[in-house]
Coordinates of C-alpha atoms and ligand atoms in Angstrom, one line a residue:
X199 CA 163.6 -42.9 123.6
X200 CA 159.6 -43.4 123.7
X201 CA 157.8 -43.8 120.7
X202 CA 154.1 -43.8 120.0
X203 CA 151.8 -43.2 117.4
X204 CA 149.7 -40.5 119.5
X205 CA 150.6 -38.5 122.2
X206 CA 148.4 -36.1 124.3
X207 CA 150.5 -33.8 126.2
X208 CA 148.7 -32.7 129.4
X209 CA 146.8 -34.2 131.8
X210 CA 143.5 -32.4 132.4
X211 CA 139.9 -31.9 131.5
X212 CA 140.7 -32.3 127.5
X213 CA 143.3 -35.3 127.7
X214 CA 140.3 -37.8 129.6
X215 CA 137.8 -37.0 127.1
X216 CA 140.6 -37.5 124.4
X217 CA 141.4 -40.3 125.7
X218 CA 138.1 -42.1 125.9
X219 CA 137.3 -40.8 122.3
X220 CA 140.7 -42.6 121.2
X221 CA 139.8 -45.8 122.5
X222 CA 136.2 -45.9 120.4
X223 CA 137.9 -45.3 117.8
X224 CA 139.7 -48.8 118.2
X225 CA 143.6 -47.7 119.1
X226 CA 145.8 -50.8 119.6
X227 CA 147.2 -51.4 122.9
X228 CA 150.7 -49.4 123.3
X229 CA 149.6 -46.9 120.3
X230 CA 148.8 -44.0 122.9
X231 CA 150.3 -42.2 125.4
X232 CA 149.5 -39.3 128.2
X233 CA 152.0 -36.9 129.5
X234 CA 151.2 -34.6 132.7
X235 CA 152.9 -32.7 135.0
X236 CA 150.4 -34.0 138.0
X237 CA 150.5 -36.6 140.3
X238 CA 146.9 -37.6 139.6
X239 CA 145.3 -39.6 136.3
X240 CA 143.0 -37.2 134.4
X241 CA 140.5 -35.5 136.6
X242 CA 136.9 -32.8 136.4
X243 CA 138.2 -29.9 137.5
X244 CA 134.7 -28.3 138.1
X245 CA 134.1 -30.0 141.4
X246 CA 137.3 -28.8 143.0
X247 CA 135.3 -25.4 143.6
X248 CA 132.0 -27.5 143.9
X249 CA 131.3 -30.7 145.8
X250 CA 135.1 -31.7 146.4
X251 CA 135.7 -28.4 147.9
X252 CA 132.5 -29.0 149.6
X253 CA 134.0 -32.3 151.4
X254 CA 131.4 -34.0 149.4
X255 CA 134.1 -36.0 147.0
X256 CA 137.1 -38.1 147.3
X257 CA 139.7 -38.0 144.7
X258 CA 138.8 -41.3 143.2
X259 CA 135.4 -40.0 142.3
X260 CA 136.5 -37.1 140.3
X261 CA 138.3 -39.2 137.8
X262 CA 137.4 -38.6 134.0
X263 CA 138.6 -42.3 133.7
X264 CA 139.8 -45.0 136.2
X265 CA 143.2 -46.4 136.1
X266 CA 141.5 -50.3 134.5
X267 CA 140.5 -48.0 131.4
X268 CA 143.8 -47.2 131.1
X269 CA 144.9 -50.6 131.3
X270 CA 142.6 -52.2 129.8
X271 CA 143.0 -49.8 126.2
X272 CA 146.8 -50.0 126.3
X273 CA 147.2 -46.6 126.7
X274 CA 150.8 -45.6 129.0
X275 CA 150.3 -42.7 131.5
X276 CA 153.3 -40.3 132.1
X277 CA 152.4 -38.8 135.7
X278 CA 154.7 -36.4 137.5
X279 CA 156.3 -35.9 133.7
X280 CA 156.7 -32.2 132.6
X281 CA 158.0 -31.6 129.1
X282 CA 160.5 -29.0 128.9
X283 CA 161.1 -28.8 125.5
X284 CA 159.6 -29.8 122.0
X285 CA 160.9 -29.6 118.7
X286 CA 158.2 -30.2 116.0
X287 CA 160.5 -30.9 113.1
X288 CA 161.1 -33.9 114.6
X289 CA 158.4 -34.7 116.2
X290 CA 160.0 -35.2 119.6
X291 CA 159.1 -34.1 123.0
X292 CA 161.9 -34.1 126.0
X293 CA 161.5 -34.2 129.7
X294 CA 164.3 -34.1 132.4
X295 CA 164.8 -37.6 131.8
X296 CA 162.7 -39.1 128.6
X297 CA 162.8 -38.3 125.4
X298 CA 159.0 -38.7 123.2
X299 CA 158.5 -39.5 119.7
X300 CA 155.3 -39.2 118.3
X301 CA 153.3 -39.5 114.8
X302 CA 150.7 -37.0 115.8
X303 CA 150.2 -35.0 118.9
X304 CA 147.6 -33.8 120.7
X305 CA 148.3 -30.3 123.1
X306 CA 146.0 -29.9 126.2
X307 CA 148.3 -28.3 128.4
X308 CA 145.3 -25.9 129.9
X309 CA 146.0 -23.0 131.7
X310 CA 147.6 -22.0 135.0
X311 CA 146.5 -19.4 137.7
X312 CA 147.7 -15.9 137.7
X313 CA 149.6 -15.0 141.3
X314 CA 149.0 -12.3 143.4
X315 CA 152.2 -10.3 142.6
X316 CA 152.1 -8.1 146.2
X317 CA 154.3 -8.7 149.9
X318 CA 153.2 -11.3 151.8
X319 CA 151.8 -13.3 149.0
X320 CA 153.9 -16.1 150.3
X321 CA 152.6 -17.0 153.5
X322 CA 150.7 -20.3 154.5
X323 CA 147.0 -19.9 154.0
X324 CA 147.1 -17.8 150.6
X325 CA 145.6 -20.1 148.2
X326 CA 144.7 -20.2 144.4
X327 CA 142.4 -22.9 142.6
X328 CA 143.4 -24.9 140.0
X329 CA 144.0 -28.4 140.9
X330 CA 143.6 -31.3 142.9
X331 CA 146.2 -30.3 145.2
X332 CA 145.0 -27.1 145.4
X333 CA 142.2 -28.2 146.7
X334 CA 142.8 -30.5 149.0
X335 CA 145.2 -27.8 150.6
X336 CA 142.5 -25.4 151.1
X337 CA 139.9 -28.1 152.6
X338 CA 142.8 -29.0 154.9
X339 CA 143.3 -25.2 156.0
X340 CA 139.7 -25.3 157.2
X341 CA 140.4 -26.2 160.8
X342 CA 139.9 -23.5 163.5
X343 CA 139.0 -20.8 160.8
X344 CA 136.3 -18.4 160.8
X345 CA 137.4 -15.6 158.4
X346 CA 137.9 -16.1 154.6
X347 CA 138.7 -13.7 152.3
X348 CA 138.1 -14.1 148.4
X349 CA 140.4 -12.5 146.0
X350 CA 138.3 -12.0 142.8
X351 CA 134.6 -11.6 141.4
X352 CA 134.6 -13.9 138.9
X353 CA 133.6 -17.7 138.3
X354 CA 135.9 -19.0 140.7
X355 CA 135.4 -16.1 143.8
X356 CA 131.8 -16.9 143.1
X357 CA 131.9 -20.4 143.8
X358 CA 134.8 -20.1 146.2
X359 CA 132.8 -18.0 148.2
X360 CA 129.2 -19.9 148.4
X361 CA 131.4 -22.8 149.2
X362 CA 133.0 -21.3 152.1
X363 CA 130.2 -19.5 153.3
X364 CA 128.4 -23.0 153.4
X365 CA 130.5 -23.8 155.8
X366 CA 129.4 -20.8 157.5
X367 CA 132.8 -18.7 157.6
X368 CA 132.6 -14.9 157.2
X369 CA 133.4 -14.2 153.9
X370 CA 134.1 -11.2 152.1
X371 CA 135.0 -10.8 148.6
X372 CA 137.3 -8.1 147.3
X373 CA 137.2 -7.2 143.6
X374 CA 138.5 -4.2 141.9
X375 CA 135.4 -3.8 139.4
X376 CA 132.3 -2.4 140.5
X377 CA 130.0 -4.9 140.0
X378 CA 130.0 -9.1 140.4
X379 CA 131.5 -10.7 137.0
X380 CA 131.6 -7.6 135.5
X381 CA 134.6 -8.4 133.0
X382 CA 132.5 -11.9 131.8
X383 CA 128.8 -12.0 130.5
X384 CA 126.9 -10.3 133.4
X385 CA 124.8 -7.2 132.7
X386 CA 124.3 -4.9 135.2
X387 CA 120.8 -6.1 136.2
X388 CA 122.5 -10.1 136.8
X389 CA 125.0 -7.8 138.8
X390 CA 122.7 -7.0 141.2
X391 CA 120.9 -9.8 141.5
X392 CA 123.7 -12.0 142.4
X393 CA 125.1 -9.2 144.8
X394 CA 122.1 -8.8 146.3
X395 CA 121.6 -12.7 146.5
X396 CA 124.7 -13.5 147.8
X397 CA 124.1 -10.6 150.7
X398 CA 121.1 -12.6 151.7
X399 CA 123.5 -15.5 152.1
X400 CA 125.5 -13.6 154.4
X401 CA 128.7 -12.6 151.9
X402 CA 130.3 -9.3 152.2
X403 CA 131.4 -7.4 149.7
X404 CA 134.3 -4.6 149.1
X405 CA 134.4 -3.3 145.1
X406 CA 136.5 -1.4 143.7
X407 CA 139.8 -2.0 146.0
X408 CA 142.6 -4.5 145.5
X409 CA 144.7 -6.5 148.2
X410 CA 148.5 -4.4 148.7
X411 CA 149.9 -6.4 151.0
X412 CA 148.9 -9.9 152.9
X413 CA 150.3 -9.3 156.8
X414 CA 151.0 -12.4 159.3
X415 CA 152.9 -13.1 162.7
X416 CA 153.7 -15.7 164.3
X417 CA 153.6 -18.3 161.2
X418 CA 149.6 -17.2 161.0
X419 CA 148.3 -15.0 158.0
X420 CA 146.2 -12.1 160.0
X421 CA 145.6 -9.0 157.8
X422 CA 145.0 -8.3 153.9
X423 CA 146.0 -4.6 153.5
X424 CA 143.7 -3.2 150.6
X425 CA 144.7 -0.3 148.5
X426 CA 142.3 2.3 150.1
X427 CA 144.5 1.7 153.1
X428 CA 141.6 -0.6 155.3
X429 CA 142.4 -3.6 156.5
X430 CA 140.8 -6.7 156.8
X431 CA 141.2 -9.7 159.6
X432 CA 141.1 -12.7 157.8
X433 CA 142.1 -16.7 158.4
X434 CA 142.3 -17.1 154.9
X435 CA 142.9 -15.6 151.4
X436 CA 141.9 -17.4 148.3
X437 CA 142.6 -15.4 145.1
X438 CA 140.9 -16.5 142.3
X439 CA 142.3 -13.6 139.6
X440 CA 142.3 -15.5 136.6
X441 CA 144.4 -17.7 134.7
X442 CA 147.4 -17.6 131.7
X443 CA 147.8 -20.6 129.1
X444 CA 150.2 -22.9 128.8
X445 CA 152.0 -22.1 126.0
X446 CA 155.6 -20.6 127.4
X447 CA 156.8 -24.0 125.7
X448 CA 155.2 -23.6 122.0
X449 CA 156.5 -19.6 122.1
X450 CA 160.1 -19.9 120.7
X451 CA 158.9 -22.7 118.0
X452 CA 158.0 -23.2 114.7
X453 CA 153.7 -23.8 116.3
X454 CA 152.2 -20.6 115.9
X455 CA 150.8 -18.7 118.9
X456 CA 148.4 -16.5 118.9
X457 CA 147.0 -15.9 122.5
X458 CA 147.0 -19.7 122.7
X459 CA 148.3 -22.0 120.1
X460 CA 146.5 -20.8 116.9
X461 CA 144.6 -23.8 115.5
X462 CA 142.1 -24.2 112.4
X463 CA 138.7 -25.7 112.5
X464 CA 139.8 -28.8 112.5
X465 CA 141.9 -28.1 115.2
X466 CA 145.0 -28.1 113.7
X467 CA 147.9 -25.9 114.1
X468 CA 150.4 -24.6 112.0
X469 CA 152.1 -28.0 111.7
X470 CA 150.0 -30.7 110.1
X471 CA 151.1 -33.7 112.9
X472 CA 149.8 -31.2 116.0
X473 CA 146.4 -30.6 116.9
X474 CA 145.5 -28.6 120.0
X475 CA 142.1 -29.0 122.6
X476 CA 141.2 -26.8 125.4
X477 CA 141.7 -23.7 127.5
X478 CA 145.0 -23.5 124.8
X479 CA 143.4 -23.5 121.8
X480 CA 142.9 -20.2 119.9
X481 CA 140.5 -21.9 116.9
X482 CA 138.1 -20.8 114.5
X483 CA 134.8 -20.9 115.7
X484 CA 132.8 -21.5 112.8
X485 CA 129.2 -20.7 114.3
X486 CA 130.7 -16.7 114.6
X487 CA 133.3 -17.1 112.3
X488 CA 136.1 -15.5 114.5
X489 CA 138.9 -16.6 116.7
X490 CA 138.4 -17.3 120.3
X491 CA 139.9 -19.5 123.4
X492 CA 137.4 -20.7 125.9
X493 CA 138.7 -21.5 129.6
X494 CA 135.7 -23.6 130.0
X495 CA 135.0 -27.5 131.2
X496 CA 132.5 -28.2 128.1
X497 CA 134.8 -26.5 125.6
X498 CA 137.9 -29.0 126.8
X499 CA 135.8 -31.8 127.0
X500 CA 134.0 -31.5 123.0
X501 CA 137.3 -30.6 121.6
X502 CA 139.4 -33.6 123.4
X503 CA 136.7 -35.9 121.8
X504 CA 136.5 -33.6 118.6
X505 CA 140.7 -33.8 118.1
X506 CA 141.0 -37.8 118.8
X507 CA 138.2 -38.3 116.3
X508 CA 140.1 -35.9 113.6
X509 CA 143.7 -37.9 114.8
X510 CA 142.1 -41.2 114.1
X511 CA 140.5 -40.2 110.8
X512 CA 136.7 -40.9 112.2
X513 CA 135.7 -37.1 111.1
X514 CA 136.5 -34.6 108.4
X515 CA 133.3 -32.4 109.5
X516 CA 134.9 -29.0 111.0
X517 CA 134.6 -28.5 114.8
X518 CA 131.2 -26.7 115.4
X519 CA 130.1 -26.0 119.3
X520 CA 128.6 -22.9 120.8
X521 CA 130.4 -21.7 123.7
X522 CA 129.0 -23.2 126.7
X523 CA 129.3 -22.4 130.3
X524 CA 127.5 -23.5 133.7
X525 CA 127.9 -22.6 137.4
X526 CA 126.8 -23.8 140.7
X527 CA 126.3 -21.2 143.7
X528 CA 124.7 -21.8 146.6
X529 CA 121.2 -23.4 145.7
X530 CA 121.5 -21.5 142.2
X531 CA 122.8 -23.9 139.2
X532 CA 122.7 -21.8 135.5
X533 CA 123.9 -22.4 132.1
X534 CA 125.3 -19.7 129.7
X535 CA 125.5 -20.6 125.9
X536 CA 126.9 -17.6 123.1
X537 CA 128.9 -15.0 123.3
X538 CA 127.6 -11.5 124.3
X539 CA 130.6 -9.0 122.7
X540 CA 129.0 -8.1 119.2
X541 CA 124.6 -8.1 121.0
X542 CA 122.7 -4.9 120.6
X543 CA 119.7 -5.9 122.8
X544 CA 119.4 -7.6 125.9
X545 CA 116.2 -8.8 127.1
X546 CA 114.8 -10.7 130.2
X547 CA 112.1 -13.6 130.6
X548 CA 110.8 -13.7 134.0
X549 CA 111.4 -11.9 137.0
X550 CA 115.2 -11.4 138.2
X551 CA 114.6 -13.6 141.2
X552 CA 116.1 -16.9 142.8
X553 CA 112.9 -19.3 141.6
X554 CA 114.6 -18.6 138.2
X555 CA 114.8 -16.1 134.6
X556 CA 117.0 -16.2 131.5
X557 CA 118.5 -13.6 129.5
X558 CA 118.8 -13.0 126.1
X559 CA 121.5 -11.3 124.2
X560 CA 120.5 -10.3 120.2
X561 CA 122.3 -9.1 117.4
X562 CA 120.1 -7.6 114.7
X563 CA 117.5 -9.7 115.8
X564 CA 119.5 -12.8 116.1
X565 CA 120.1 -14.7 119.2
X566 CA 123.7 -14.5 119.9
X567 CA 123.6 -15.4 123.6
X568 CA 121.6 -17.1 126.5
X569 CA 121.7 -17.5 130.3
X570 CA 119.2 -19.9 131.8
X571 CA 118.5 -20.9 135.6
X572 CA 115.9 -22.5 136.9
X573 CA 113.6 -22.2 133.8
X574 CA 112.3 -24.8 131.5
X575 CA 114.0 -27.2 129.6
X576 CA 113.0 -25.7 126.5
X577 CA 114.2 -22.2 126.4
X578 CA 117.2 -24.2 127.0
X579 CA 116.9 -26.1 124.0
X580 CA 115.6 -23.2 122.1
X581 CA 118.7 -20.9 123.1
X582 CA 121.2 -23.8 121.9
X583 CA 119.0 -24.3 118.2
X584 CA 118.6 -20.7 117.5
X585 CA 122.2 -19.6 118.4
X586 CA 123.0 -22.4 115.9
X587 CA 121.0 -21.7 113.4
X588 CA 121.0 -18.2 113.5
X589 CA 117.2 -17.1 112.1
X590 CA 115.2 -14.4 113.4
X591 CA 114.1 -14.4 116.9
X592 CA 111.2 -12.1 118.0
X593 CA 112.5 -10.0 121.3
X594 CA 108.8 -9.8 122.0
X595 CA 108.4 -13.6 122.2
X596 CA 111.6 -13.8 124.6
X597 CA 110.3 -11.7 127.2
X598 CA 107.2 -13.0 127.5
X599 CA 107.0 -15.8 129.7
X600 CA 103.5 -17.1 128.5
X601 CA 104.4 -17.4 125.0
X602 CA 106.2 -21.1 123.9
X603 CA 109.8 -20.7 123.3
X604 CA 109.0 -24.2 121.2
X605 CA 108.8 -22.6 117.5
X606 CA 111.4 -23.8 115.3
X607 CA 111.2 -20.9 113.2
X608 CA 109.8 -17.5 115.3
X609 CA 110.6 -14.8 112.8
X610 CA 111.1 -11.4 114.0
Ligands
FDA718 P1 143.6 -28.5 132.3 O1 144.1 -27.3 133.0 O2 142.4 -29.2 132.8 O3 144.8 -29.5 132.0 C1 146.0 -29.1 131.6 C2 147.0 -30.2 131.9 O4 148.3 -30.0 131.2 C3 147.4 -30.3 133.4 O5 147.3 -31.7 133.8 C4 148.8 -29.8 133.5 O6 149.5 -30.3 134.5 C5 149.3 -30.3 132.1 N1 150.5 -29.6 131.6 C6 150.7 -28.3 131.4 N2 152.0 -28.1 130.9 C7 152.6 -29.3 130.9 C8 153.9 -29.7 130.5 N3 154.8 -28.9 130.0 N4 154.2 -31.0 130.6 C9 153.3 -31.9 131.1 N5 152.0 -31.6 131.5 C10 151.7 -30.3 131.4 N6 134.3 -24.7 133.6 C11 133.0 -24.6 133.4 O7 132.5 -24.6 132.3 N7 132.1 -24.7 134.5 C12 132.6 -24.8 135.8 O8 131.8 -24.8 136.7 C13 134.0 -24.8 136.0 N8 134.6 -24.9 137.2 C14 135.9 -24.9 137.4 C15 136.4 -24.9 138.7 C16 137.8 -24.9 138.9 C17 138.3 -24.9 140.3 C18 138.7 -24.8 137.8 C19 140.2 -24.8 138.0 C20 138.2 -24.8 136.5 C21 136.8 -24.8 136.3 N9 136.2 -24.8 135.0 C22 134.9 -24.7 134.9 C23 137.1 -24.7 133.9 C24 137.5 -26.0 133.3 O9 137.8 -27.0 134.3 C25 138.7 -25.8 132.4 O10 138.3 -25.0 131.3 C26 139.3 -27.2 131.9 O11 139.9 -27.9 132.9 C27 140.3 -27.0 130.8 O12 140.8 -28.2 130.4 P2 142.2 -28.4 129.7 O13 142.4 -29.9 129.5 O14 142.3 -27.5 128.6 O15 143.3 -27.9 130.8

């Protein structure tokens, strides 16, 4: 039997960031300890479909904290340890081997990929994209290919694809939707842009048609079989389909679920010793006053630090972030802050166009949402204040370009 005062279970985006917030807080040596499932300390997942991907990046480099922070703060790290069972009345936590008590815990246990679910999902050279392993096993798959096809138009078949096509493979993304990250924040005008972009950049596209079957011979993928019955030659199939949270272990428990693990706004489930941080959490966002989980890198990394600071008694202010998002493609980076479901207008600054335009999503004259690339600093700053604060903004002012987006109070 282990014991510790805190334990973060998971080893990801939200545990580093804990982790370091833990240690400024002044925990005593042996007070702390990390549990994961990987092989790896606690590393960004964002470059694995960026400059790791890209070659760019060893594993050592990614790292959210080296192994002498570790040391240095006391703090024990579990790898290659996967908890199969918890029971939260006594505050215990059991592996195939260990057992783990703790005073409070911290859950980051993230998310994990959805599969393709179809015959021939199982040969060599159908990938997904969720850890380091992952990859590391597509960049070493990259010798004597030329064909790649992308499963999914989302985040990750975006990136996936400007990566590979960087390295100047023939790539075609299949999605069933009919337009580019059509299920996420894109209107149909961002749509076409980035189609159209990505077509510039070489990058095929096939909407509205899912993969049936993946076909190989002679130990070689060769053939996705889509449902309209055409095939496609390919070296390579990365899906990128989306992804499920970890919470198969909190389900039969006395921690409520809800989508994720339900949490308040301090973080904090249904049992007072448990907090939970991450693409996990289900938590009252108190900016738009509903529930939401976020599967995003700024989301795990604000409520890791938020949760240790709550843990170690350093805050009693409720967590308060606006959703935040960014992507790089190509030469394109952009930053997405809000949350587009409940906006009534949608208006653009600046031509759709590589050299760079933002969007703007408004409810009842209120900013609710923002994309941003390649634009000034301060319609970035502006979008962040006035989602916060909520005051009238004038649609006028957005779209025109020579007007200041500096006013701190631009009524309607
Ligand atoms: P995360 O998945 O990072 O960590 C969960 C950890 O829990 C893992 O270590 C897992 O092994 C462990 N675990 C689970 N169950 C366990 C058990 N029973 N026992 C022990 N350990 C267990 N976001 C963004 O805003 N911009 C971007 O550009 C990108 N790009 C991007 C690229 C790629 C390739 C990925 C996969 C993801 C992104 N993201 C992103 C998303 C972002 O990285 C993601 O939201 C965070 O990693 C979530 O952090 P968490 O700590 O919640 O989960």
């Amino acid at each position: 039997m282990r014991n510790y005062k805190y334990i973060i279970l998971g080893g990801g985006v939200a545990a580093g960031y804990a982790a370091k917030s833990f240690a400024e807080a002044g925990i005593d040596s042996g007070e702390l300890a990390i549990i994961s499932a990987e092989s790896s300390l606690p590393y960004e997942r964002p470059p694995l479909s960026k400059a790791f991907l890209a070659g760019d990046k060893s594993p050592s480099e990614i790292l959210i904290n080296d192994q002498a922070f570790y040391d240095d703060h006391g703090i024990a790290v579990f790898l290659e340890t996967r908890i199969q069972t918890i029971e939260p009345e006594k505050s215990a936590l059991y592996s195939k081997d260990d057992t783990f008590t703790y005073e409070k815990l911290l859950i980051c246990t993230g998310s994990r990929v959805r599969t393709l679910d179809i015959p021939g999902a199982e040969w060599d050279g159908v990938h997904y994209l969720r850890s380091l392993a992952d990859s590391m096993a597509i960049r070493e798959q990259e010798y004597d290919i030329a064909r790649v096809v992308i499963l999914g138009g989302g985040y990750i078949g975006m990136e996936v694809a400007s990566q590979m096509r960087q390295k100047n493979y023939e790539v075609t993304m299949v999605f069933p939707e009919d337009a580019l990250m059509k299920d996420h924040f894109f209107t149909k005008e961002m749509s076409e842009f980035f189609e159209e972009y990505y077509r510039e950049q070489g990058v095929k596209f096939i909407k509205g048609e899912k993969a049936v079957e993946i076909i190989g011979s002679n130990g070689h993928l060769t053939n996705v079989r889509l449902d309209s019955g055409k095939t496609l030659e390919t070296d390579l199939v990365i899906a990128g389909i989306g992804v499920i949270p970890n919470i198969d272990l909190f389900e039969k428990t006395s921690i409520r679920t809800e989508e994720g693990i339900l949490v308040d706004h301090f973080l904090t489930s249904s049992i007072s010793n448990i907090y939970v941080a991450g693409d996990v959490a289900t938590y009252h966002d108190v900016i738009f006053d509903k529930h939401r989980r976020i599967e995003h890198w700024n989301n795990a990394v604000t409520q890791g630090q938020y949760a240790a600071q709550v843990m170690t008694n350093q805050t009693r202010e409720p967590y308060r972030e606006i959703p935040y998002f960014f992507s790089d493609i190509f030469d394109l980076s952009y930053e997405f802050w809000g949350d587009v479901k409940e906006a009534d207008r949608v208006v653009y600054r600046g031509e759709l166009s590589a050299e760079g335009f933002s969007v703007w999503w408004l409810q009842q004259n209120r900013l609710v949402a923002a994309f941003v690339m390649g634009r000034p600093d301060e319609e970035r700053e502006f979008a962040q204040m006035m989602i916060a604060n909520g005051e009238p903004v004038a649609a006028t002012m957005l779209e025109d370009s020579n007007q200041s987006l500096k006013a701190p109070n631009a009524t309607a």
